[in-house]
Amino acid sequence: MRLVVVGNGMAGSRLVSEVRTRDPHMKITILGAETCQPYNRVLLSNVLAGSSRPEQVRLLDASWYESHDVTAAFGSTVAHIDRETRHVVTEDGRREPYDLLVLATGSDAIVPPIPGVERAIPFRTLDDCERIMDSADQAHAAGQRAVVIGGGLLGIEAARGLAGRGLPVTLVHLAGHLMERQLDVEAGEVLGETLAGLGVDIRTGVSAAGVEADGVRLTDGELIEGDLVILACGVRPVTKLAAEAGLEVRRGVVVDDELRTDDPSIFAIGECAEHAGTVYGLVAPAWEQATVAADVITGGKALYRGSRLVTRLKAKSVELAAMGETQLGEEHAEVVRFSHRARGTYRKLVIRDGRLVGAILLGESDAVGTLTQLFDRGGPLPGDRAGLLFPGLSSAPVADSPTLIPDAAKICQCNNVTKGQIRACWEAGARDVAGVAAATRATTGCGTCRDAVEGIVGWLCEQEGISV
């Protein structure tokens, strides 16, 4: 059996490692357009902010491929799929035969068609990140400013990272409030006020008309001064290869519950795939899809039924988690809300039929773990709603400590790792976070579960009187 994977990013590299775990003999070739080894794109904001080095966000190194008998070609862009002969053809003329093919081509940054946009730098790849860091250092040394176009998750992370490097930053966003897909109006406004307190000037409800030598020109004629301009205008699935091969493409490459396209020998996973009308742009669904596809490819039975999304903002001094149907109001659901704008705190629960269907937690909160578990499991909620938002005020026990968290609770959303799996890993000999991560991959996605994993490991060691 010859498996070829097109795309060596977060989805493709995970699929290859999952397949090799299940089948030590399958012939595997992975072709990646980027010249570097696969890296964790989610953690690029940490690299930009200076809290991580580029080498710290690598997923697999070159030695892994060799030791696991996987043929990997970096900087090898696939130009054509020959479905009749079952070959993929690269731009440099390489022809690679396949029995099964997986498309993990990901997404490209959206570049708005405005004059002068070539002066700006998209924030999407590791190369982009390194270009931005070099330019930011030069701009800071010269006392210059930066402008970020786009107030979604990536734009906020970019703006906060640049501000953390000492650069004055203005963020411009077309919508009326930040992260409008994940947040309601008040949460977006509170987030904007929090960022303003950290040195980011927020301009919402404005549109960029062009990028000029000294900044961004808005459609109303105003010039937002900036010598460094960053684009964070969203992403678009890379589907050209699939479309030219005659596969069904809508927003993404259409797949069924086995992640197969309308050609049963071709799969698609990650940001390029569209399942049940949804294209996911987060790492957890991509890795869930990789696991299902690996099961199917190696002869197992598995189905992908969609993912429950939890969005975490990874910006220094900004705590944010958003999940589910956050936009619903009292006319459609039971809504429990608390706002303290002076402290940058906003909390909202959206409840339907006694179950949590959405939540926003902005500002430091000890309720995140419990609410994420309740959302993920879809179980009935306790009657004390205020106690869900403020666990310390509730007389009812909630899972805010390792003792009370059930083994079935999911601790690492990105990798679907439960407390029970962490416990089993600890019992097998892992005595620190690094050991748990090596065995389960917990903490290797967005990294926001690290404190929870440390708490569980520390609690287990304490129970047994083991010093770490």
Short mmCIF file of N, CA and C in Angstrom, two decimals, residues 124-209:
data_model
loop_
_atom_site.label_atom_id
_atom_site.label_comp_id
_atom_site.label_asym_id
_atom_site.label_seq_id
_atom_site.Cartn_x
_atom_site.Cartn_y
_atom_site.Cartn_z
N ARG A 124 1.11 34.48 8.53
CA ARG A 124 0.56 33.15 8.32
C ARG A 124 1.58 32.05 8.53
N THR A 125 2.77 32.20 7.96
CA THR A 125 3.78 31.15 7.99
C THR A 125 4.95 31.54 8.90
N LEU A 126 5.83 30.56 9.13
CA LEU A 126 7.03 30.84 9.93
C LEU A 126 7.92 31.84 9.21
N ASP A 127 8.02 31.75 7.90
CA ASP A 127 8.79 32.75 7.13
C ASP A 127 8.19 34.14 7.33
N ASP A 128 6.84 34.24 7.27
CA ASP A 128 6.19 35.52 7.51
C ASP A 128 6.56 36.05 8.89
N CYS A 129 6.51 35.17 9.89
CA CYS A 129 6.79 35.56 11.27
C CYS A 129 8.21 36.10 11.40
N GLU A 130 9.16 35.44 10.77
CA GLU A 130 10.55 35.88 10.86
C GLU A 130 10.75 37.22 10.14
N ARG A 131 10.05 37.42 9.02
CA ARG A 131 10.11 38.72 8.32
C ARG A 131 9.54 39.83 9.20
N ILE A 132 8.42 39.53 9.87
CA ILE A 132 7.80 40.53 10.74
C ILE A 132 8.72 40.87 11.90
N MET A 133 9.35 39.87 12.51
CA MET A 133 10.25 40.13 13.63
C MET A 133 11.42 40.99 13.22
N ASP A 134 12.02 40.69 12.06
CA ASP A 134 13.14 41.50 11.57
C ASP A 134 12.71 42.94 11.33
N SER A 135 11.54 43.10 10.69
CA SER A 135 11.04 44.45 10.40
C SER A 135 10.66 45.18 11.68
N ALA A 136 10.09 44.45 12.65
CA ALA A 136 9.68 45.07 13.91
C ALA A 136 10.89 45.57 14.68
N ASP A 137 11.97 44.79 14.69
CA ASP A 137 13.18 45.22 15.39
C ASP A 137 13.74 46.50 14.76
N GLN A 138 13.73 46.56 13.42
CA GLN A 138 14.22 47.76 12.73
C GLN A 138 13.31 48.96 13.02
N ALA A 139 11.98 48.70 13.00
CA ALA A 139 11.03 49.78 13.24
C ALA A 139 11.16 50.31 14.67
N HIS A 140 11.34 49.40 15.62
CA HIS A 140 11.48 49.82 17.02
C HIS A 140 12.74 50.65 17.20
N ALA A 141 13.83 50.22 16.59
CA ALA A 141 15.09 50.96 16.70
C ALA A 141 14.97 52.36 16.10
N ALA A 142 14.11 52.50 15.09
CA ALA A 142 13.95 53.80 14.42
C ALA A 142 12.80 54.62 15.01
N GLY A 143 12.17 54.12 16.08
CA GLY A 143 11.06 54.84 16.69
C GLY A 143 9.82 54.89 15.81
N GLN A 144 9.58 53.83 15.03
CA GLN A 144 8.46 53.82 14.10
C GLN A 144 7.26 53.08 14.69
N ARG A 145 6.15 53.09 13.91
CA ARG A 145 4.90 52.49 14.35
C ARG A 145 4.54 51.30 13.46
N ALA A 146 3.57 50.50 13.94
CA ALA A 146 3.06 49.37 13.15
C ALA A 146 1.54 49.48 13.05
N VAL A 147 1.00 48.93 11.96
CA VAL A 147 -0.44 48.83 11.76
C VAL A 147 -0.78 47.39 11.44
N VAL A 148 -1.77 46.85 12.12
CA VAL A 148 -2.27 45.50 11.83
C VAL A 148 -3.65 45.63 11.23
N ILE A 149 -3.85 45.03 10.06
CA ILE A 149 -5.16 45.04 9.40
C ILE A 149 -5.85 43.72 9.71
N GLY A 150 -6.94 43.77 10.48
CA GLY A 150 -7.69 42.57 10.82
C GLY A 150 -7.76 42.36 12.32
N GLY A 151 -8.99 42.29 12.84
CA GLY A 151 -9.18 42.16 14.28
C GLY A 151 -9.78 40.82 14.68
N GLY A 152 -9.43 39.78 13.94
CA GLY A 152 -9.77 38.43 14.37
C GLY A 152 -8.72 37.91 15.32
N LEU A 153 -8.75 36.59 15.56
CA LEU A 153 -7.84 35.97 16.51
C LEU A 153 -6.38 36.26 16.17
N LEU A 154 -6.00 36.04 14.91
CA LEU A 154 -4.61 36.19 14.51
C LEU A 154 -4.16 37.65 14.56
N GLY A 155 -5.03 38.56 14.15
CA GLY A 155 -4.68 39.97 14.17
C GLY A 155 -4.43 40.48 15.57
N ILE A 156 -5.26 40.02 16.52
CA ILE A 156 -5.08 40.43 17.92
C ILE A 156 -3.77 39.89 18.46
N GLU A 157 -3.48 38.63 18.16
CA GLU A 157 -2.23 38.05 18.63
C GLU A 157 -1.03 38.78 18.03
N ALA A 158 -1.13 39.15 16.74
CA ALA A 158 -0.04 39.88 16.10
C ALA A 158 0.14 41.25 16.74
N ALA A 159 -0.96 41.97 16.96
CA ALA A 159 -0.88 43.31 17.53
C ALA A 159 -0.31 43.26 18.94
N ARG A 160 -0.77 42.30 19.74
CA ARG A 160 -0.26 42.19 21.11
C ARG A 160 1.22 41.81 21.11
N GLY A 161 1.62 40.93 20.19
CA GLY A 161 3.02 40.54 20.10
C GLY A 161 3.92 41.71 19.74
N LEU A 162 3.49 42.53 18.80
CA LEU A 162 4.28 43.69 18.40
C LEU A 162 4.35 44.73 19.51
N ALA A 163 3.21 44.93 20.20
CA ALA A 163 3.22 45.87 21.32
C ALA A 163 4.16 45.39 22.42
N GLY A 164 4.21 44.08 22.62
CA GLY A 164 5.11 43.51 23.61
C GLY A 164 6.57 43.71 23.26
N ARG A 165 6.85 43.94 21.99
CA ARG A 165 8.22 44.23 21.55
C ARG A 165 8.53 45.73 21.63
N GLY A 166 7.61 46.49 22.19
CA GLY A 166 7.85 47.91 22.39
C GLY A 166 7.45 48.79 21.23
N LEU A 167 6.70 48.24 20.26
CA LEU A 167 6.33 48.99 19.08
C LEU A 167 4.93 49.56 19.24
N PRO A 168 4.71 50.86 19.04
CA PRO A 168 3.35 51.40 19.04
C PRO A 168 2.55 50.76 17.90
N VAL A 169 1.35 50.26 18.21
CA VAL A 169 0.57 49.49 17.24
C VAL A 169 -0.86 50.04 17.15
N THR A 170 -1.35 50.16 15.92
CA THR A 170 -2.75 50.45 15.68
C THR A 170 -3.36 49.25 14.96
N LEU A 171 -4.48 48.76 15.47
CA LEU A 171 -5.20 47.64 14.83
C LEU A 171 -6.46 48.20 14.20
N VAL A 172 -6.64 47.95 12.90
CA VAL A 172 -7.84 48.41 12.20
C VAL A 172 -8.67 47.19 11.80
N HIS A 173 -9.99 47.31 11.99
CA HIS A 173 -10.88 46.16 11.77
C HIS A 173 -12.18 46.63 11.14
N LEU A 174 -12.61 45.90 10.12
CA LEU A 174 -13.80 46.30 9.36
C LEU A 174 -15.07 46.19 10.19
N ALA A 175 -15.22 45.14 10.99
CA ALA A 175 -16.44 44.92 11.77
C ALA A 175 -16.53 45.92 12.92
N GLY A 176 -17.70 45.96 13.54
CA GLY A 176 -17.92 46.92 14.61
C GLY A 176 -17.26 46.56 15.92
N HIS A 177 -16.86 45.30 16.09
CA HIS A 177 -16.12 44.91 17.30
C HIS A 177 -15.17 43.77 16.97
N LEU A 178 -14.21 43.54 17.84
CA LEU A 178 -13.17 42.54 17.60
C LEU A 178 -13.75 41.12 17.68
N MET A 179 -13.13 40.23 16.92
CA MET A 179 -13.47 38.79 16.95
C MET A 179 -14.99 38.58 16.87
N GLU A 180 -15.62 39.22 15.90
CA GLU A 180 -17.08 39.20 15.81
C GLU A 180 -17.64 37.81 15.56
N ARG A 181 -16.83 36.89 15.06
CA ARG A 181 -17.33 35.52 14.84
C ARG A 181 -17.44 34.75 16.16
N GLN A 182 -16.60 35.08 17.11
CA GLN A 182 -16.59 34.33 18.37
C GLN A 182 -17.24 35.10 19.52
N LEU A 183 -17.27 36.43 19.46
CA LEU A 183 -17.69 37.24 20.60
C LEU A 183 -18.93 38.05 20.29
N ASP A 184 -19.73 38.33 21.32
CA ASP A 184 -20.82 39.27 21.15
C ASP A 184 -20.25 40.69 21.26
N VAL A 185 -21.14 41.69 21.10
CA VAL A 185 -20.67 43.08 21.01
C VAL A 185 -19.94 43.51 22.28
N GLU A 186 -20.54 43.24 23.45
CA GLU A 186 -19.92 43.73 24.68
C GLU A 186 -18.58 43.05 24.94
N ALA A 187 -18.50 41.75 24.69
CA ALA A 187 -17.22 41.06 24.88
C ALA A 187 -16.15 41.64 23.96
N GLY A 188 -16.53 41.93 22.71
CA GLY A 188 -15.58 42.53 21.78
C GLY A 188 -15.11 43.88 22.25
N GLU A 189 -16.01 44.66 22.83
CA GLU A 189 -15.64 45.98 23.33
C GLU A 189 -14.73 45.86 24.55
N VAL A 190 -15.04 44.95 25.45
CA VAL A 190 -14.19 44.76 26.64
C VAL A 190 -12.80 44.30 26.22
N LEU A 191 -12.73 43.40 25.24
CA LEU A 191 -11.43 42.95 24.74
C LEU A 191 -10.65 44.12 24.15
N GLY A 192 -11.34 44.98 23.40
CA GLY A 192 -10.66 46.14 22.84
C GLY A 192 -10.11 47.06 23.91
N GLU A 193 -10.88 47.26 24.99
CA GLU A 193 -10.41 48.10 26.10
C GLU A 193 -9.21 47.47 26.79
N THR A 194 -9.22 46.15 26.92
CA THR A 194 -8.08 45.46 27.52
C THR A 194 -6.82 45.65 26.68
N LEU A 195 -6.95 45.49 25.38
CA LEU A 195 -5.81 45.65 24.49
C LEU A 195 -5.32 47.10 24.48
N ALA A 196 -6.24 48.04 24.55
CA ALA A 196 -5.84 49.45 24.59
C ALA A 196 -4.98 49.72 25.82
N GLY A 197 -5.32 49.07 26.95
CA GLY A 197 -4.52 49.23 28.14
C GLY A 197 -3.14 48.62 28.04
N LEU A 198 -2.95 47.76 27.04
CA LEU A 198 -1.65 47.12 26.82
C LEU A 198 -0.87 47.78 25.69
N GLY A 199 -1.37 48.89 25.19
CA GLY A 199 -0.62 49.64 24.19
C GLY A 199 -1.05 49.46 22.76
N VAL A 200 -2.23 48.86 22.52
CA VAL A 200 -2.72 48.68 21.16
C VAL A 200 -3.87 49.64 20.93
N ASP A 201 -3.73 50.53 19.96
CA ASP A 201 -4.79 51.46 19.60
C ASP A 201 -5.78 50.72 18.70
N ILE A 202 -7.04 50.64 19.09
CA ILE A 202 -8.05 49.88 18.37
C ILE A 202 -8.93 50.81 17.55
N ARG A 203 -9.08 50.50 16.26
CA ARG A 203 -9.99 51.23 15.39
C ARG A 203 -10.92 50.23 14.70
N THR A 204 -12.16 50.14 15.14
CA THR A 204 -13.13 49.22 14.55
C THR A 204 -14.10 49.99 13.66
N GLY A 205 -14.78 49.24 12.79
CA GLY A 205 -15.74 49.85 11.87
C GLY A 205 -15.08 50.69 10.80
N VAL A 206 -13.83 50.40 10.47
CA VAL A 206 -13.11 51.15 9.43
C VAL A 206 -12.55 50.17 8.41
N SER A 207 -12.36 50.65 7.20
CA SER A 207 -11.90 49.79 6.11
C SER A 207 -10.66 50.38 5.47
N ALA A 208 -9.68 49.51 5.21
CA ALA A 208 -8.44 49.94 4.56
C ALA A 208 -8.66 50.08 3.06
N ALA A 209 -8.27 51.23 2.52
CA ALA A 209 -8.40 51.47 1.08
C ALA A 209 -7.08 51.23 0.35
#
